Amino acid sequence: GRISVPGTPETIDAIRAALAAGTVVDSVAFTESTASTTYVDLSTTGPAVTATIGASGKCLVFLSCTLNPVASDGSDMSVAVSGATTRAANHVDTVPYGAQWGTNDQVAIQACNVTLLENLNPGSNTFTAKYRSAFGSNPSFFGNRTMVVMPF
């Protein structure tokens, strides 16, 4: 491992190197909802990015969004992979948020998750965010959605 001090030339060079290596970013600002208990697209699909995965078969995926479950439900944002690799959205690679409040309470949070995806097939892979309501008793709202993929 290595420690990088923010704002130093070394840190800036490391960030530039990561970006030059094929890091891709996409965002969707719209707030939309689902009551589905399986992972689905929202009305505005995404964010979604296409990245070239190298021989390592690995990448880091950063998922971030405002999660807002209603009335003691939960919200999950995950990622599906298509193209050279087929991988469904799942509960392991997720930004989870479970609300444990009363029936009229609603608390939104901005959350982020970083996941190392392994065993991907080298080549062009498309990463698409998917969403679900954990229990389906109420809709879950998702806004300010961002995905960053950093291939190795």
PDB file of C-alpha atoms in Angstrom:
ATOM      1  CA  GLY A   1       0.000   0.000   0.000  1.00  0.00           C
ATOM      2  CA  ARG A   2       0.885   3.609  -0.310  1.00  0.00           C
ATOM      3  CA  ILE A   3      -0.202   6.756   1.466  1.00  0.00           C
ATOM      4  CA  SER A   4      -1.027   9.761  -0.685  1.00  0.00           C
ATOM      5  CA  VAL A   5      -1.334  13.239   0.754  1.00  0.00           C
ATOM      6  CA  PRO A   6      -4.185  15.213  -0.881  1.00  0.00           C
ATOM      7  CA  GLY A   7      -3.054  18.076  -3.090  1.00  0.00           C
ATOM      8  CA  THR A   8       0.551  16.921  -3.506  1.00  0.00           C
ATOM      9  CA  PRO A   9       2.089  16.479  -6.965  1.00  0.00           C
ATOM     10  CA  GLU A  10       2.408  12.719  -6.323  1.00  0.00           C
ATOM     11  CA  THR A  11      -1.311  12.394  -5.594  1.00  0.00           C
ATOM     12  CA  ILE A  12      -2.260  14.464  -8.617  1.00  0.00           C
ATOM     13  CA  ASP A  13      -0.005  12.296 -10.807  1.00  0.00           C
ATOM     14  CA  ALA A  14      -1.614   9.120  -9.395  1.00  0.00           C
ATOM     15  CA  ILE A  15      -5.106  10.452 -10.160  1.00  0.00           C
ATOM     16  CA  ARG A  16      -4.063  11.426 -13.694  1.00  0.00           C
ATOM     17  CA  ALA A  17      -2.581   7.950 -14.239  1.00  0.00           C
ATOM     18  CA  ALA A  18      -5.829   6.296 -13.081  1.00  0.00           C
ATOM     19  CA  LEU A  19      -7.885   8.500 -15.391  1.00  0.00           C
ATOM     20  CA  ALA A  20      -5.574   7.819 -18.311  1.00  0.00           C
ATOM     21  CA  ALA A  21      -5.946   4.068 -17.723  1.00  0.00           C
ATOM     22  CA  GLY A  22      -9.591   4.147 -18.814  1.00  0.00           C
ATOM     23  CA  THR A  23     -11.569   5.378 -15.814  1.00  0.00           C
ATOM     24  CA  VAL A  24     -15.124   6.207 -16.921  1.00  0.00           C
ATOM     25  CA  VAL A  25     -17.865   8.167 -15.145  1.00  0.00           C
ATOM     26  CA  ASP A  26     -21.588   8.716 -15.669  1.00  0.00           C
ATOM     27  CA  SER A  27     -24.278  10.474 -13.625  1.00  0.00           C
ATOM     28  CA  VAL A  28     -28.053  10.783 -13.625  1.00  0.00           C
ATOM     29  CA  ALA A  29     -29.460  13.657 -11.555  1.00  0.00           C
ATOM     30  CA  PHE A  30     -33.158  12.715 -11.712  1.00  0.00           C
ATOM     31  CA  THR A  31     -34.871  11.338  -8.614  1.00  0.00           C
ATOM     32  CA  GLU A  32     -36.996   8.320  -9.491  1.00  0.00           C
ATOM     33  CA  SER A  33     -38.499   5.416  -7.587  1.00  0.00           C
ATOM     34  CA  THR A  34     -39.311   1.727  -7.637  1.00  0.00           C
ATOM     35  CA  ALA A  35     -41.221  -0.639  -5.366  1.00  0.00           C
ATOM     36  CA  SER A  36     -39.750  -3.706  -7.100  1.00  0.00           C
ATOM     37  CA  THR A  37     -37.979  -6.211  -4.847  1.00  0.00           C
ATOM     38  CA  THR A  38     -35.837  -7.376  -7.772  1.00  0.00           C
ATOM     39  CA  TYR A  39     -33.191  -5.169  -9.368  1.00  0.00           C
ATOM     40  CA  VAL A  40     -34.641  -3.055 -12.191  1.00  0.00           C
ATOM     41  CA  ASP A  41     -33.934   0.028 -14.292  1.00  0.00           C
ATOM     42  CA  LEU A  42     -35.586   3.245 -13.207  1.00  0.00           C
ATOM     43  CA  SER A  43     -37.489   5.406 -15.725  1.00  0.00           C
ATOM     44  CA  THR A  44     -34.181   7.028 -16.654  1.00  0.00           C
ATOM     45  CA  THR A  45     -31.787   4.101 -17.083  1.00  0.00           C
ATOM     46  CA  GLY A  46     -28.348   4.326 -15.553  1.00  0.00           C
ATOM     47  CA  PRO A  47     -25.908   5.619 -14.911  1.00  0.00           C
ATOM     48  CA  ALA A  48     -24.133   3.294 -17.333  1.00  0.00           C
ATOM     49  CA  VAL A  49     -20.562   3.212 -18.611  1.00  0.00           C
ATOM     50  CA  THR A  50     -18.556   1.046 -20.977  1.00  0.00           C
ATOM     51  CA  ALA A  51     -15.012   0.184 -19.917  1.00  0.00           C
ATOM     52  CA  THR A  52     -12.295  -2.019 -21.372  1.00  0.00           C
ATOM     53  CA  ILE A  53     -11.270  -4.623 -18.815  1.00  0.00           C
ATOM     54  CA  GLY A  54      -7.677  -5.796 -19.043  1.00  0.00           C
ATOM     55  CA  ALA A  55      -6.065  -9.198 -18.519  1.00  0.00           C
ATOM     56  CA  SER A  56      -6.400  -8.881 -14.720  1.00  0.00           C
ATOM     57  CA  GLY A  57     -10.191  -9.220 -15.046  1.00  0.00           C
ATOM     58  CA  LYS A  58     -10.608  -6.614 -12.302  1.00  0.00           C
ATOM     59  CA  CYS A  59     -12.024  -3.149 -11.791  1.00  0.00           C
ATOM     60  CA  LEU A  60     -13.193  -0.896  -9.003  1.00  0.00           C
ATOM     61  CA  VAL A  61     -16.815   0.237  -9.190  1.00  0.00           C
ATOM     62  CA  PHE A  62     -17.899   3.300  -7.216  1.00  0.00           C
ATOM     63  CA  LEU A  63     -21.673   3.669  -6.804  1.00  0.00           C
ATOM     64  CA  SER A  64     -23.192   6.745  -5.198  1.00  0.00           C
ATOM     65  CA  CYS A  65     -26.727   8.061  -4.862  1.00  0.00           C
ATOM     66  CA  THR A  66     -29.251   9.699  -2.580  1.00  0.00           C
ATOM     67  CA  LEU A  67     -31.294   6.843  -1.126  1.00  0.00           C
ATOM     68  CA  ASN A  68     -34.709   7.610   0.285  1.00  0.00           C
ATOM     69  CA  PRO A  69     -36.777   4.602   1.374  1.00  0.00           C
ATOM     70  CA  VAL A  70     -40.265   5.262   2.650  1.00  0.00           C
ATOM     71  CA  ALA A  71     -41.647   4.028   5.980  1.00  0.00           C
ATOM     72  CA  SER A  72     -39.433   1.251   7.337  1.00  0.00           C
ATOM     73  CA  ASP A  73     -38.386  -0.083   3.962  1.00  0.00           C
ATOM     74  CA  GLY A  74     -34.931  -0.236   2.440  1.00  0.00           C
ATOM     75  CA  SER A  75     -33.237   0.870  -0.774  1.00  0.00           C
ATOM     76  CA  ASP A  76     -30.457  -0.824  -2.754  1.00  0.00           C
ATOM     77  CA  MET A  77     -28.415   0.380  -5.734  1.00  0.00           C
ATOM     78  CA  SER A  78     -26.324  -2.290  -7.470  1.00  0.00           C
ATOM     79  CA  VAL A  79     -24.529  -2.863 -10.775  1.00  0.00           C
ATOM     80  CA  ALA A  80     -25.106  -5.287 -13.648  1.00  0.00           C
ATOM     81  CA  VAL A  81     -22.423  -6.117 -16.217  1.00  0.00           C
ATOM     82  CA  SER A  82     -22.992  -7.002 -19.881  1.00  0.00           C
ATOM     83  CA  GLY A  83     -20.817  -7.385 -22.956  1.00  0.00           C
ATOM     84  CA  ALA A  84     -17.692  -9.537 -22.576  1.00  0.00           C
ATOM     85  CA  THR A  85     -19.035 -10.507 -19.128  1.00  0.00           C
ATOM     86  CA  THR A  86     -22.599 -11.190 -18.020  1.00  0.00           C
ATOM     87  CA  ARG A  87     -23.257 -10.537 -14.351  1.00  0.00           C
ATOM     88  CA  ALA A  88     -26.608  -9.693 -12.766  1.00  0.00           C
ATOM     89  CA  ALA A  89     -27.056  -7.005 -10.138  1.00  0.00           C
ATOM     90  CA  ASN A  90     -26.829  -8.559  -6.686  1.00  0.00           C
ATOM     91  CA  HIS A  91     -26.846  -7.829  -2.953  1.00  0.00           C
ATOM     92  CA  VAL A  92     -23.055  -8.058  -2.598  1.00  0.00           C
ATOM     93  CA  ASP A  93     -22.148  -5.196  -4.959  1.00  0.00           C
ATOM     94  CA  THR A  94     -24.617  -2.692  -3.540  1.00  0.00           C
ATOM     95  CA  VAL A  95     -25.170   0.625  -1.822  1.00  0.00           C
ATOM     96  CA  PRO A  96     -27.682  -0.519   0.822  1.00  0.00           C
ATOM     97  CA  TYR A  97     -29.796   1.634   3.108  1.00  0.00           C
ATOM     98  CA  GLY A  98     -32.395   0.237   5.477  1.00  0.00           C
ATOM     99  CA  ALA A  99     -34.827   2.581   7.176  1.00  0.00           C
ATOM    100  CA  GLN A 100     -36.014   1.560  10.623  1.00  0.00           C
ATOM    101  CA  TRP A 101     -38.369   4.407  11.418  1.00  0.00           C
ATOM    102  CA  GLY A 102     -42.092   4.727  11.893  1.00  0.00           C
ATOM    103  CA  THR A 103     -44.626   4.560   9.103  1.00  0.00           C
ATOM    104  CA  ASN A 104     -44.623   8.307   8.399  1.00  0.00           C
ATOM    105  CA  ASP A 105     -40.865   8.891   8.678  1.00  0.00           C
ATOM    106  CA  GLN A 106     -38.699   9.408   5.646  1.00  0.00           C
ATOM    107  CA  VAL A 107     -34.959  10.135   5.855  1.00  0.00           C
ATOM    108  CA  ALA A 108     -32.739  10.526   2.793  1.00  0.00           C
ATOM    109  CA  ILE A 109     -28.978   9.950   2.803  1.00  0.00           C
ATOM    110  CA  GLN A 110     -26.236  10.322   0.206  1.00  0.00           C
ATOM    111  CA  ALA A 111     -24.270   7.061   0.254  1.00  0.00           C
ATOM    112  CA  CYS A 112     -21.349   5.544  -1.648  1.00  0.00           C
ATOM    113  CA  ASN A 113     -19.964   2.045  -2.015  1.00  0.00           C
ATOM    114  CA  VAL A 114     -16.693   0.922  -3.601  1.00  0.00           C
ATOM    115  CA  THR A 115     -16.566  -2.672  -4.823  1.00  0.00           C
ATOM    116  CA  LEU A 116     -13.724  -4.637  -6.384  1.00  0.00           C
ATOM    117  CA  LEU A 117     -15.219  -6.719  -9.183  1.00  0.00           C
ATOM    118  CA  GLU A 118     -13.110  -9.727 -10.144  1.00  0.00           C
ATOM    119  CA  ASN A 119     -13.304 -12.564 -12.655  1.00  0.00           C
ATOM    120  CA  LEU A 120     -14.518 -10.281 -15.432  1.00  0.00           C
ATOM    121  CA  ASN A 121     -13.777 -11.279 -19.002  1.00  0.00           C
ATOM    122  CA  PRO A 122     -11.217  -9.004 -20.696  1.00  0.00           C
ATOM    123  CA  GLY A 123     -12.683  -6.726 -23.344  1.00  0.00           C
ATOM    124  CA  SER A 124     -15.541  -4.259 -23.587  1.00  0.00           C
ATOM    125  CA  ASN A 125     -17.946  -4.457 -20.636  1.00  0.00           C
ATOM    126  CA  THR A 126     -20.964  -2.250 -19.939  1.00  0.00           C
ATOM    127  CA  PHE A 127     -21.772  -1.489 -16.301  1.00  0.00           C
ATOM    128  CA  THR A 128     -25.363  -0.389 -15.602  1.00  0.00           C
ATOM    129  CA  ALA A 129     -26.836   0.671 -12.260  1.00  0.00           C
ATOM    130  CA  LYS A 130     -29.930  -1.231 -11.080  1.00  0.00           C
ATOM    131  CA  TYR A 131     -32.273  -0.481  -8.179  1.00  0.00           C
ATOM    132  CA  ARG A 132     -34.683  -2.184  -5.807  1.00  0.00           C
ATOM    133  CA  SER A 133     -36.858  -1.631  -2.777  1.00  0.00           C
ATOM    134  CA  ALA A 134     -35.612  -4.078  -0.144  1.00  0.00           C
ATOM    135  CA  PHE A 135     -39.030  -5.162   1.107  1.00  0.00           C
ATOM    136  CA  GLY A 136     -41.378  -3.777  -1.545  1.00  0.00           C
ATOM    137  CA  SER A 137     -43.891  -2.463   0.949  1.00  0.00           C
ATOM    138  CA  ASN A 138     -43.231   1.106  -0.214  1.00  0.00           C
ATOM    139  CA  PRO A 139     -41.350   2.746  -3.056  1.00  0.00           C
ATOM    140  CA  SER A 140     -37.698   3.665  -2.672  1.00  0.00           C
ATOM    141  CA  PHE A 141     -36.438   6.898  -4.222  1.00  0.00           C
ATOM    142  CA  PHE A 142     -32.995   7.303  -5.837  1.00  0.00           C
ATOM    143  CA  GLY A 143     -31.424  10.597  -6.926  1.00  0.00           C
ATOM    144  CA  ASN A 144     -28.044  12.130  -7.772  1.00  0.00           C
ATOM    145  CA  ARG A 145     -26.855   8.753  -9.103  1.00  0.00           C
ATOM    146  CA  THR A 146     -23.197   8.360 -10.077  1.00  0.00           C
ATOM    147  CA  MET A 147     -21.024   5.457 -11.219  1.00  0.00           C
ATOM    148  CA  VAL A 148     -17.254   5.404 -11.657  1.00  0.00           C
ATOM    149  CA  VAL A 149     -15.458   2.353 -13.108  1.00  0.00           C
ATOM    150  CA  MET A 150     -11.669   2.062 -12.833  1.00  0.00           C
ATOM    151  CA  PRO A 151     -10.273  -0.934 -14.779  1.00  0.00           C
ATOM    152  CA  PHE A 152      -6.941  -2.495 -13.803  1.00  0.00           C
TER     153      PHE A 152
END
